[in-house]
Each structure stands twice: as C-alpha cells, then as structure tokens.
Short mmCIF file of C-alpha atoms and ligand atoms in Angstrom, two decimals:
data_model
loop_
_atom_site.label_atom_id
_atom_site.label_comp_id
_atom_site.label_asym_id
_atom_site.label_seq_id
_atom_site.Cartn_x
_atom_site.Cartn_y
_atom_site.Cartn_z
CA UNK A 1 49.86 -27.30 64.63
CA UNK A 2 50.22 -30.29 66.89
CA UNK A 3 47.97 -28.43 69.63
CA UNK A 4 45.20 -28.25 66.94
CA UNK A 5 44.98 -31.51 65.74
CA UNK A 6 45.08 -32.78 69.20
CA UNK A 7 41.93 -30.37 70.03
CA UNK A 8 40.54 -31.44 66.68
CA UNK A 9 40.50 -35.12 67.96
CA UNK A 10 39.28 -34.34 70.91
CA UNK A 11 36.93 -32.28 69.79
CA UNK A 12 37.61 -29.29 72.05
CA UNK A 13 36.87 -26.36 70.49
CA UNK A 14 39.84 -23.31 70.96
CA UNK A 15 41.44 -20.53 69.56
CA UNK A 16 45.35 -20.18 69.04
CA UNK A 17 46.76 -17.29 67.94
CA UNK A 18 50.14 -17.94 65.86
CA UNK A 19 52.63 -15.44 65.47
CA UNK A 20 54.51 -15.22 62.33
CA UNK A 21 53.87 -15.02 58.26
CA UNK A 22 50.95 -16.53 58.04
CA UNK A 23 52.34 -18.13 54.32
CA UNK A 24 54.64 -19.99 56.73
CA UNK A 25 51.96 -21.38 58.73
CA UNK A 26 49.96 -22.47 55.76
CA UNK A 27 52.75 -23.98 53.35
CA UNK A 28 53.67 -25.66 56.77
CA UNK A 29 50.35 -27.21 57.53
CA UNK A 30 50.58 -28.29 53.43
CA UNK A 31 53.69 -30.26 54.19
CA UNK A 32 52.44 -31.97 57.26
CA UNK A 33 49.26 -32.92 55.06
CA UNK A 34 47.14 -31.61 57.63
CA UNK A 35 43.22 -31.74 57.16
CA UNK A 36 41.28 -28.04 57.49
CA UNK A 37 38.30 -28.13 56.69
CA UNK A 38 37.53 -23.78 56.69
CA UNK A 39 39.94 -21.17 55.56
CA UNK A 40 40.32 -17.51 55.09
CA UNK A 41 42.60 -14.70 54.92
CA UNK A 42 42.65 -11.69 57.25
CA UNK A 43 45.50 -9.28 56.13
CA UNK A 44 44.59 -5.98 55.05
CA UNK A 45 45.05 -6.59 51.11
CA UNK A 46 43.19 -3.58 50.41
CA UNK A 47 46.38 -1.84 51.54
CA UNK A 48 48.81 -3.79 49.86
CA UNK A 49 51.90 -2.42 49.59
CA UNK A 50 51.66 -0.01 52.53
CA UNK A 51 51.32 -2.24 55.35
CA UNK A 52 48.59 -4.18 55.13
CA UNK A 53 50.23 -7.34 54.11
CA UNK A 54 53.92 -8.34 55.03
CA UNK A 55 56.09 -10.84 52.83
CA UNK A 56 57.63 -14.20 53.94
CA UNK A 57 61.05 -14.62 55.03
CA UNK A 58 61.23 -10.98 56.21
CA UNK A 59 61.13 -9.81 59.98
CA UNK A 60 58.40 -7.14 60.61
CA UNK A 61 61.58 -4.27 61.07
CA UNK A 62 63.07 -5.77 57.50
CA UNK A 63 59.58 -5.18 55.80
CA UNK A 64 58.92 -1.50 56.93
CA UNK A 65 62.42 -0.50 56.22
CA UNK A 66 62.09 -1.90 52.79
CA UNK A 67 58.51 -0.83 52.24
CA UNK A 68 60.55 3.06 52.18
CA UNK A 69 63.29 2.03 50.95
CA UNK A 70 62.72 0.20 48.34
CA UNK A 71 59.07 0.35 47.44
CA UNK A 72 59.63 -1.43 43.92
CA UNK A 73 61.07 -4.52 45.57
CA UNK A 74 58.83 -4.57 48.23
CA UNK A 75 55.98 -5.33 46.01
CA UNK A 76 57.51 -7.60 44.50
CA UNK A 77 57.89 -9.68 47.70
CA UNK A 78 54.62 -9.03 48.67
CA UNK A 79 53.38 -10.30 45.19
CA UNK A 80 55.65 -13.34 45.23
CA UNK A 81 54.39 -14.52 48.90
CA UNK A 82 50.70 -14.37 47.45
CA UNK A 83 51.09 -16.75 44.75
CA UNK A 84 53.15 -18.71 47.43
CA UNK A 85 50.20 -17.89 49.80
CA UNK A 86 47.25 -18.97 46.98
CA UNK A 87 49.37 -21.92 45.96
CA UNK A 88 49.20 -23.78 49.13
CA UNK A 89 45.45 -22.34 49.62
CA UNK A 90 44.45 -24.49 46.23
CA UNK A 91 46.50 -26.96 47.67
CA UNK A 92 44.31 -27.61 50.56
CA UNK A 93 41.40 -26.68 48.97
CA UNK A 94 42.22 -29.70 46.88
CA UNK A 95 41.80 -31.99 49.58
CA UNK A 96 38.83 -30.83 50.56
CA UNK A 97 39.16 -27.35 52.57
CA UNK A 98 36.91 -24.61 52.19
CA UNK A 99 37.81 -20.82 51.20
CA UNK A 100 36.65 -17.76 51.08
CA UNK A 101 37.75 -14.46 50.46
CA UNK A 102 36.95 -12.22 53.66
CA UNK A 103 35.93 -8.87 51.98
CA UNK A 104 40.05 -7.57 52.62
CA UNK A 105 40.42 -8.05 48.70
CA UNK A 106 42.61 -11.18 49.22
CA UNK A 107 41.12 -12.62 46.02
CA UNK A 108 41.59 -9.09 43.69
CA UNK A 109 44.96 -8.42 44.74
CA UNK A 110 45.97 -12.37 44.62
CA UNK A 111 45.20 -12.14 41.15
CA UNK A 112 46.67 -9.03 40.53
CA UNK A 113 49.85 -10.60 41.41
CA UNK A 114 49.31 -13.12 38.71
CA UNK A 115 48.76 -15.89 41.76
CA UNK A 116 46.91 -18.92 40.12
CA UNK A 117 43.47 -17.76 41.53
CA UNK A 118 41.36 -18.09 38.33
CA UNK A 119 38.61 -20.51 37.59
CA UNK A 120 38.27 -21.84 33.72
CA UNK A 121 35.47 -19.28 33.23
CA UNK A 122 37.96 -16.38 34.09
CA UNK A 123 36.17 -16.00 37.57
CA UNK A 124 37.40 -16.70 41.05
CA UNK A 125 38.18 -20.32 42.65
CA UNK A 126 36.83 -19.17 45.50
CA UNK A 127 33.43 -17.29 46.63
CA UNK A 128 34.25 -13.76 48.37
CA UNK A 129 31.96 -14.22 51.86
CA UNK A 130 29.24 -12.16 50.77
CA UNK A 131 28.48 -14.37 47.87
CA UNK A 132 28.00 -17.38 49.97
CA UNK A 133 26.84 -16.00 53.21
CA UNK A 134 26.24 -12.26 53.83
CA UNK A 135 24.41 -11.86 50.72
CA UNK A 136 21.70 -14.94 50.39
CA UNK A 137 21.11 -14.51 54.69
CA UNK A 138 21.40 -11.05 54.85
CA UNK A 139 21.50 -8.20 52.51
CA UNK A 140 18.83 -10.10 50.01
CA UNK A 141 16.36 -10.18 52.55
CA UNK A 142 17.04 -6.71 53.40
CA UNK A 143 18.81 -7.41 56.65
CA UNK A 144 21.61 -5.35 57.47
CA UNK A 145 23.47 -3.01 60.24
CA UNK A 146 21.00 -0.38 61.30
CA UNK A 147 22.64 1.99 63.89
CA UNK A 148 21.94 4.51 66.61
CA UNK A 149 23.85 6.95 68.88
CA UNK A 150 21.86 8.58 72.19
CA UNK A 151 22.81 12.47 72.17
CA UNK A 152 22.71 12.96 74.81
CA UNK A 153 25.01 10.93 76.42
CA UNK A 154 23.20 8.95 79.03
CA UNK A 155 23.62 5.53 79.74
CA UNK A 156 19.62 5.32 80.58
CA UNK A 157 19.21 6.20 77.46
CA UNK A 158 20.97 3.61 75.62
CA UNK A 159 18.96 1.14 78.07
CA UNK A 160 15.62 2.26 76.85
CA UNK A 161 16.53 2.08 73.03
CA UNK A 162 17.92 -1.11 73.51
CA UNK A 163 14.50 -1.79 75.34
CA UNK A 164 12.61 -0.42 72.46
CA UNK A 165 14.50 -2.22 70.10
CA UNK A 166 14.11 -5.90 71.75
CA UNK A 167 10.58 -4.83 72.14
CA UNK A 168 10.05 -4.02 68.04
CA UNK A 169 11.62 -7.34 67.42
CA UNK A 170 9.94 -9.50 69.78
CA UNK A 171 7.04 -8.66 68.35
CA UNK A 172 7.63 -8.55 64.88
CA UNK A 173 9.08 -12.85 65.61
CA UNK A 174 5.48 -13.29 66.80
CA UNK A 175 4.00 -11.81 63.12
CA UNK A 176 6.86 -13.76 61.45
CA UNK A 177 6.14 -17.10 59.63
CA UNK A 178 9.00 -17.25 56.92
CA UNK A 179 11.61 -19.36 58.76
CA UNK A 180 14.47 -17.89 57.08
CA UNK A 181 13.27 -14.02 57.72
CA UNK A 182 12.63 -15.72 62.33
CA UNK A 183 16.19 -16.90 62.01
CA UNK A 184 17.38 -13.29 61.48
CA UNK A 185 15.21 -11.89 63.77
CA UNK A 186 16.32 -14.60 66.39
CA UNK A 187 19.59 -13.90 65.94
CA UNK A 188 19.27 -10.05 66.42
CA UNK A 189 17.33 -10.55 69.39
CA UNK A 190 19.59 -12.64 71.31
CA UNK A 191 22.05 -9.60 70.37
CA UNK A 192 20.29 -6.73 71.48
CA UNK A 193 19.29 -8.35 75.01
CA UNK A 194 23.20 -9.36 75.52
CA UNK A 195 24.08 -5.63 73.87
CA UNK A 196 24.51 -4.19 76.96
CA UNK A 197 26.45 -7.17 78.70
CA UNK A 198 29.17 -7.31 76.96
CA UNK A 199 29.90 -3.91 77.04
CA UNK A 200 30.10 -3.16 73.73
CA UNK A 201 29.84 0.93 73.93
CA UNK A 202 33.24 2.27 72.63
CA UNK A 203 32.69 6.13 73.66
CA UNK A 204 29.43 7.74 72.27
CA UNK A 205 26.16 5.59 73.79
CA UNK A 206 26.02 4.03 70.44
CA UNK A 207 24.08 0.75 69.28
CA UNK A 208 24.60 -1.43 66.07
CA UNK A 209 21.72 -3.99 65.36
CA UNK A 210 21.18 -5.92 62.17
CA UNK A 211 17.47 -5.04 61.04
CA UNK A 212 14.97 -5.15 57.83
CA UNK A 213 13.70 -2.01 56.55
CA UNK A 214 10.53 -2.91 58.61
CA UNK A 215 12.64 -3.41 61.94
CA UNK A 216 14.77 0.06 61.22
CA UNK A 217 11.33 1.56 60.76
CA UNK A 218 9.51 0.51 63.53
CA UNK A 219 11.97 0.68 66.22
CA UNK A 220 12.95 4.43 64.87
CA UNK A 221 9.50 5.33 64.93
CA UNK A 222 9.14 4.02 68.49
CA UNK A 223 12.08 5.77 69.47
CA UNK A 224 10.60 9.07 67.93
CA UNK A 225 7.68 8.58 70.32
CA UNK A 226 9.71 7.62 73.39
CA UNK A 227 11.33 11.26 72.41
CA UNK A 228 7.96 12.81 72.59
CA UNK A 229 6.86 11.32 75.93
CA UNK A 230 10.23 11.55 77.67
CA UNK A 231 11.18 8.52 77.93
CA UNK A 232 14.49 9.35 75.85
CA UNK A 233 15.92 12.44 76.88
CA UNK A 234 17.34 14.09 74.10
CA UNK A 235 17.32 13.38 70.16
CA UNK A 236 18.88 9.98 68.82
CA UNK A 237 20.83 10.13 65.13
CA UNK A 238 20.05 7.12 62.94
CA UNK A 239 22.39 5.53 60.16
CA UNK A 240 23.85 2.75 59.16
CA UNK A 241 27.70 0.86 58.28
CA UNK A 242 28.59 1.17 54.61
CA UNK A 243 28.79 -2.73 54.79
CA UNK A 244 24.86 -3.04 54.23
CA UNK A 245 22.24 -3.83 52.00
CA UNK A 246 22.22 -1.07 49.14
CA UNK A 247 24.34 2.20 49.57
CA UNK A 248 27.81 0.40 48.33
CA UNK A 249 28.81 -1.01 44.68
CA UNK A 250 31.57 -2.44 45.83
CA UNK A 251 32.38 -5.67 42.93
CA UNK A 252 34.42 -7.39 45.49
CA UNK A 253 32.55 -7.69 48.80
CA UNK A 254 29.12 -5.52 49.36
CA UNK A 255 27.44 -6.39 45.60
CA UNK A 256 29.83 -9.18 44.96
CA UNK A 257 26.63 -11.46 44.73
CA UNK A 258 24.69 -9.38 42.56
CA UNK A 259 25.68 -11.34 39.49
CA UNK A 260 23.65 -9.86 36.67
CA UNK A 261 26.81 -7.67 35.36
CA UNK A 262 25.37 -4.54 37.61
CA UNK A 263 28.13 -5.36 40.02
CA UNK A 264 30.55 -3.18 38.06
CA UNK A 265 28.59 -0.33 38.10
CA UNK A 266 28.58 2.33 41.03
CA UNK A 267 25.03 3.70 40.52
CA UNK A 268 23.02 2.39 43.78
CA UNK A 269 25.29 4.30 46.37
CA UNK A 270 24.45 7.98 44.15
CA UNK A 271 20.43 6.94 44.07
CA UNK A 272 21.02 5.92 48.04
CA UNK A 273 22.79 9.73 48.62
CA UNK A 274 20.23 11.48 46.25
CA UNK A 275 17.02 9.78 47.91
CA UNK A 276 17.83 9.97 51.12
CA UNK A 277 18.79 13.33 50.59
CA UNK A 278 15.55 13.86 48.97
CA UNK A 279 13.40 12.30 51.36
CA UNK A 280 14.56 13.88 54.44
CA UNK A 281 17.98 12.69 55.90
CA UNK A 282 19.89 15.41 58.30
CA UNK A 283 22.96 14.92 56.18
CA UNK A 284 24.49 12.71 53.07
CA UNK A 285 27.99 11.34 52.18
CA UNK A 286 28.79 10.10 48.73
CA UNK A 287 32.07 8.80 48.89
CA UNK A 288 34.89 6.24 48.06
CA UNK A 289 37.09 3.77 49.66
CA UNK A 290 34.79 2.52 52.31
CA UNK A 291 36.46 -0.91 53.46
CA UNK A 292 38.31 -2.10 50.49
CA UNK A 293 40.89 1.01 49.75
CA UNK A 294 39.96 3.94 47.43
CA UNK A 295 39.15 3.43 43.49
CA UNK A 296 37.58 0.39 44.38
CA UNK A 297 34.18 1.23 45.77
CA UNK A 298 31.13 3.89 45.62
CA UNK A 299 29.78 4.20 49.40
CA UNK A 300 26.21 6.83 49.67
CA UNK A 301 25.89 7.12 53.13
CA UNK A 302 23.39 9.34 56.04
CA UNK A 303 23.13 10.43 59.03
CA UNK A 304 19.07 10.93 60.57
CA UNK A 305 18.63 13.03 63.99
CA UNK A 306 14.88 12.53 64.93
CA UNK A 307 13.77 14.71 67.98
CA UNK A 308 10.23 13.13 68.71
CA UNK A 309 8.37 15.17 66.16
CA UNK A 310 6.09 14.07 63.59
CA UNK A 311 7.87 15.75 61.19
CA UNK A 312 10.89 13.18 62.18
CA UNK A 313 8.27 10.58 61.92
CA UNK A 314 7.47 11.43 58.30
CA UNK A 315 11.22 11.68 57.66
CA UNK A 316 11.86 8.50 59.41
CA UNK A 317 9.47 6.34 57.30
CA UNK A 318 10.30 7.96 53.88
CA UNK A 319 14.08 7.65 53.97
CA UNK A 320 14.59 4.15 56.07
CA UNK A 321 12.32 2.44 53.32
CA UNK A 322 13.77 3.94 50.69
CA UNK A 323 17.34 3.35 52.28
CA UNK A 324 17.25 -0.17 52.35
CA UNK A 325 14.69 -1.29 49.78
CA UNK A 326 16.41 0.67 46.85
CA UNK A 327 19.33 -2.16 47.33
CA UNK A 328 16.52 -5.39 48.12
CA UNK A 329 15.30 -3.86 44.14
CA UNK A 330 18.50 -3.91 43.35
CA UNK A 331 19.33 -7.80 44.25
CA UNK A 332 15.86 -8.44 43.07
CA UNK A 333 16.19 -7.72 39.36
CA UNK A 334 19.95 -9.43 39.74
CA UNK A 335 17.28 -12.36 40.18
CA UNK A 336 18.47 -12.92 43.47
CA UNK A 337 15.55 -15.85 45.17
CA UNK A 338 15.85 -13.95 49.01
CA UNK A 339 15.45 -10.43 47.36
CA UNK A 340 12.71 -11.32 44.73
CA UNK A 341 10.88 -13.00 47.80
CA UNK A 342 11.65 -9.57 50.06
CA UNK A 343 10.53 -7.08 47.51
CA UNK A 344 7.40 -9.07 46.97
CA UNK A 345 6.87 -8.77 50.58
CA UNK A 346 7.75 -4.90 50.71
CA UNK A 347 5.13 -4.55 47.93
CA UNK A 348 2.35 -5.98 50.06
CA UNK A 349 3.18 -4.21 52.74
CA UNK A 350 3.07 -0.97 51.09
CA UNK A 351 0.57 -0.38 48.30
CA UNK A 352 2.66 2.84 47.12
CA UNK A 353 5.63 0.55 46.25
CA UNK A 354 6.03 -0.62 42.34
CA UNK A 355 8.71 -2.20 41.82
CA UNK A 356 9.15 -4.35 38.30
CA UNK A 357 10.15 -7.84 39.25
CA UNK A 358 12.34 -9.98 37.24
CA UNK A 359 10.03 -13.01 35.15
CA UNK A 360 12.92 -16.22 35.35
CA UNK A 361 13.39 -18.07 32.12
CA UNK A 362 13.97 -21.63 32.49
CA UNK A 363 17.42 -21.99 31.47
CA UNK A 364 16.89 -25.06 29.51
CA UNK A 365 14.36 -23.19 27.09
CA UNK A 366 17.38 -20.83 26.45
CA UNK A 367 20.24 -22.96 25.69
CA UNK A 368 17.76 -24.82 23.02
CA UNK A 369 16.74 -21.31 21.64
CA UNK A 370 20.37 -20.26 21.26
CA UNK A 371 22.81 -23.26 22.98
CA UNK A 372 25.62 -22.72 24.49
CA UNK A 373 27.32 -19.64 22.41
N1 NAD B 401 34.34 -8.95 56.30
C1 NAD B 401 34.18 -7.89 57.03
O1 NAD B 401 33.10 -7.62 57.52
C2 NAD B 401 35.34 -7.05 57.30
C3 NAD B 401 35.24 -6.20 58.38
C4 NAD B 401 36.33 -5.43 58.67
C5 NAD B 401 37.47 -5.51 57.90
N2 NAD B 401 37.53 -6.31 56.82
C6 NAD B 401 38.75 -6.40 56.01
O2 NAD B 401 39.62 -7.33 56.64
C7 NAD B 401 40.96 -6.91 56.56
C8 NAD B 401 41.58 -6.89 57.94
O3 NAD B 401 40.98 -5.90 58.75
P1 NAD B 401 41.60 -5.48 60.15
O4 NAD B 401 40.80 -4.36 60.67
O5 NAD B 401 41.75 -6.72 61.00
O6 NAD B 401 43.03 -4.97 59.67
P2 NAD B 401 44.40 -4.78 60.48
O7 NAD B 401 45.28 -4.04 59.52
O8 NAD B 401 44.15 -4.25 61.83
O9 NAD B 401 44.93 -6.27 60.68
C9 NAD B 401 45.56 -7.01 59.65
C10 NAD B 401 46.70 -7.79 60.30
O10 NAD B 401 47.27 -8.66 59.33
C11 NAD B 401 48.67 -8.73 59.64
N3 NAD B 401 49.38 -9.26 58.45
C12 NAD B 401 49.64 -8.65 57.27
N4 NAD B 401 50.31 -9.47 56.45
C13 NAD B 401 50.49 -10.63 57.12
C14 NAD B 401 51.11 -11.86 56.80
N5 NAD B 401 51.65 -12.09 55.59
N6 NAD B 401 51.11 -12.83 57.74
C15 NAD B 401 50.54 -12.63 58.96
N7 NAD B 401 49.94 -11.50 59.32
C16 NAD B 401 49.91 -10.50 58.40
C17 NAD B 401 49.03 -7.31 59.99
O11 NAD B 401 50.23 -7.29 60.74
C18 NAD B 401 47.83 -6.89 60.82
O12 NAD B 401 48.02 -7.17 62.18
C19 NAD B 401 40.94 -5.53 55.88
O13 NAD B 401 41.29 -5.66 54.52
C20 NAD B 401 39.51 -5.08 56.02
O14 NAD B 401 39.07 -4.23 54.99
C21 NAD B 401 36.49 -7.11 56.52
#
C-alpha cells in the first residue's frame, strides 16, 4: 500500500502484484482511508465453490482441504468473505471509487451470498464491464474478436494474413468518417502491425483481431483470393471467441447491456448456430457454459475453412454478415444508440438487408400518458 501511494504521488505509473486474500488487501486499504479511484474483481466466481475463489483467514492448503472435506462449510466461508469483500467495495465506492464487475460473475454470486450488492430498483450497484465499456465501444457497433488459424502451419503464412488484414483496415480508416467507428479501427490496426512482435502465437499460427462484419468480410474474402493465387499456401479456418457481438445470451457479461428484458432469454446464440449453419459454415456448436460456468449462458458458435474458391467466397459473405449483424439487430431493437446507428449503416450497405428499427418515444410523453406506475 505505501509503495502505491508513493507512485500515485509521483505519478509513476506501475504494477504490484500482492500476494494474499485479496478481502485482506481491500478491508486494509478501507482502514487506511486510502483513495482508489478504479476497482474490480478478478477471481473466478463463476467457479465458486470449487476453486475459483478462496475465503479470508484461510491458507491456500486450509481451503482445498476444506473445499473436500467439508464442502457445506466451505461455502459458507466463501459466502461470508463476499459480503466482507462487497462491504468494503461500497465502502470505497462511497468515497468516490469506481467498480465494475469483470464478466467472472463477481456481482451474481455476491448477491447470491446475500452480500449488500443491490441498488433500490433491485438491480446492481455496480455496472458489469460490458455495460459500460465493451458493449457501447464494441459489440453495438458490431466490433468484436474475429479469428483465424493458417493450416498449414507456416509462419509465412501468418505474415501474409496479418499483411492482408492491416491492408483491409488501412483502407477501410481512409473510407471511414464516423469518429467513433476510426477509433476502433485505429485501435485494431496498431494491433495487427505489433501482432507479430509480441509474439503472441501460442501453438497453431493463429490470429485474433477485433473487426466489424465489414472488416471480417473483407479481409476473409481477401484471404480467399490470396488462397487462389498462392500467396497463402494452404486453407485458413475462420471463427470467432464466444465473447463477441451476437452468438452468446449470457445476462451477466456478453448481453448484459441489452436492457430491453431480452437479456434473459437465450434465443440469439440458436438463430447464430442455425444461420450459420444454414448459410454455409464448415461446422456449428450450440453450447453452454462459455466463460461464466454452465446454466448460466447459451454460446452458438462456428468454425469456416475457406480454400480460395468462390464457392468459399459465397460462403464467406453469407455467414460473416449474418454472424455478426444478427446480434448488431439484436442491440438495435434493445434501442441501443451505437447499434441503431450500425444497423442503419449495414442497411445501406446492403440493399438485401431489412431490418425493423426501433421508433424512440420521448420518455416524457410516456410518463404523462401513464406516470410513473
Ligand atoms: N472480462 C473478460 O474478458 C474475461 C476474460 C477471461 C476471463 N474472465 C473471467 O475472469 C475470471 C478470472 O479468469 P482467470 O482466467 O484469470 O482465472 P484463474 O482461475 O486463472 O485466476 C483467478 C485467480 O484468482 C485467485 N483467487 C481466488 N480467490 C481469491 C481471493 N479471495 N483472493 C485473492 N485471489 C483469489 C485464484 O487463486 C486464481 O489465481 C473468471 O471468472 C473468468 O471467467 C473474464
């Protein structure tokens, strides 16, 4: 704590890595009235009572043994260090600290555990990160983790998608004029030139790269043709993280800020897995669990292998638009401003594409109609 503040007034930015509960730490920094001004919570609280999150005042050999031992008790340590844990959170948060839930279901199983996490209106205190960030910057404008693996292995073949990929986007930030849509495409530009830097292969020549539907499309399609004409050597598989624009109801983190009531509902990840099917993906998943724990999410996911045939191209531009604009819809009619804005856009772009847009009542008109009941 005291190296913090010092780098805090000094203004040196750092990292420290503490080692311990973290409900120490934080009821710690309460006592010593420290000022934060971010905070968030990285245990795995999707997994509580397995591993994922370890109560205070036990040693990491005292937990395990009592997670099989005594499984009853243990959760009720684990559920008595979270209201400890959200009580000095609201603490802080009181004097001016912002928090956020990180998408590890910090805020669902807090309340589970009867911590004092609830707003008057029966909501949250606190925003889950794709409410405040993910969602409005990303996933509303359609913006979300495209991703590729090379088949065949090579490392020069990584090179030239990444080269294909920079290319697609350098050019698309030239047709761009919407600032927010440039700041994206900035962003993911500065990644996929430093892509290969850093190193960031883990096994399979693989490549993750936040894109639009019109990015995904266009650098696919330009990878189809660099198929053709040799410039890739063997056929590249397209897909995608479950963490993306439609393809997951997940209430808690993926559609967390699609607030019309449609958040509970697990329909978007079936029409992702039925349409892509439909319109030409090499293989479908419709599955459960992805990222927050099992029972609590609906993930529809694919897998694309394009081989540099214009059958592949036809496949290509089918399923990627229909991938990613089914959830931009989706956020649109949840009268989301970034989504109405992108599916507007997608509907000039392509004169095939219908889809009903939401017509905003002005709220004032409505509580005079009817008030406040
Ligand atoms: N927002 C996102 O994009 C995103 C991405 C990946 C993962 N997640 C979520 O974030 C969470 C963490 O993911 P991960 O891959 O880092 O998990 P992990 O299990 O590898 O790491 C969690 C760590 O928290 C530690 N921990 C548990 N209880 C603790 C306590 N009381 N005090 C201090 N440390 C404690 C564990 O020992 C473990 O090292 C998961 O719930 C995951 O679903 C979110």
């Amino acid at each position: 704590i005291d190296k913090m503040i010092s780098a805090s007034d000094n203004k040196i930015g750092t990292s420290i890595g503490y080692v311990g509960n973290i409900v120490d730490l934080w009821e710690r920094i309460v006592e010593r009235e420290v000022f934060v001004h971010l905070g968030s919570d990285q245990t795995s609280l999707h997994n509580p009572f397995q591993g994922g999150y370890f109560p205070a005042g036990l040693s990491f050999d005292e937990s395990q043994s009592l997670m099989h031992e005594n499984p009853e008790d243990f959760k009720e340590q684990v559920q008595n260090t979270l209201r400890r844990h959200v009580q000095a959170i609201n603490h802080l948060t009181s004097q001016g600290m912002f928090f956020w839930d990180y998408g590890n279901a910090f805020l669902l199983e807090s309340g589970r555990a009867g911590a004092d996490i609830f707003n008057e209106n029966g909501g949250y205190r606190y925003p889950s990160y794709v409410e405040d960030i993910m969602g409005p910057l990303c996933f509303d404008r359609g913006f979300g983790p495209f991703r590729w693996v090379c088949s065949s292995g090579l490392d020069s073949d990584l090179l030239e998608t990444d080269k294909i990929a920079e290319h697609v986007l350098s050019e698309m930030l030239e047709e761009e004029k919407d600032v927010n849509v440039r700041q994206q495409i900035q962003d993911n530009l500065k990644w996929i030139r430093e892509a290969d830097a850093h190193s960031l292969v883990v096994g399979s020549k693989a490549r993750i790269l936040y894109a639009d539907e019109q990015g995904r499309s266009r650098i696919a399609a330009e990878m189809n043709r660099a198929i053709a004409d040799g410039r890739i050597t063997a056929p590249v598989i397209l897909g995608r993280d479950h963490h993306d624009v439609s393809g997951t109801d997940s209430p808690y983190r993926e559609t967390a800020n699609i607030r019309d009531g449609s958040k509970w509902t697990a329909d978007m990840s079936v029409q992702n897995f039925v349409g892509d099917a439909i319109r030409g993906a090499t293989w479908v998943s419709l599955h459960n669990g992805g990222g927050v724990g099992w029972g609590e999410v609906s993930n529809g996911g694919f897998g694309l292998l394009i081989d540099g045939t214009n059958d592949s191209e036809r496949r290509l531009k089918s399923m990627l638009h229909w991938d990613v604009t089914n959830g931009v819809a989706r956020r649109a009619w949840a009268r989301n401003d970034g989504a109405i804005a992108s599916i507007k856009r997608a509907m000039d772009i392509n004169s095939q594409l219908t889809v009903t847009v939401p017509e905003l009542v002005d709220d004032a008109i409505l509580d005079d109609l009817i008030g406040d009941e």
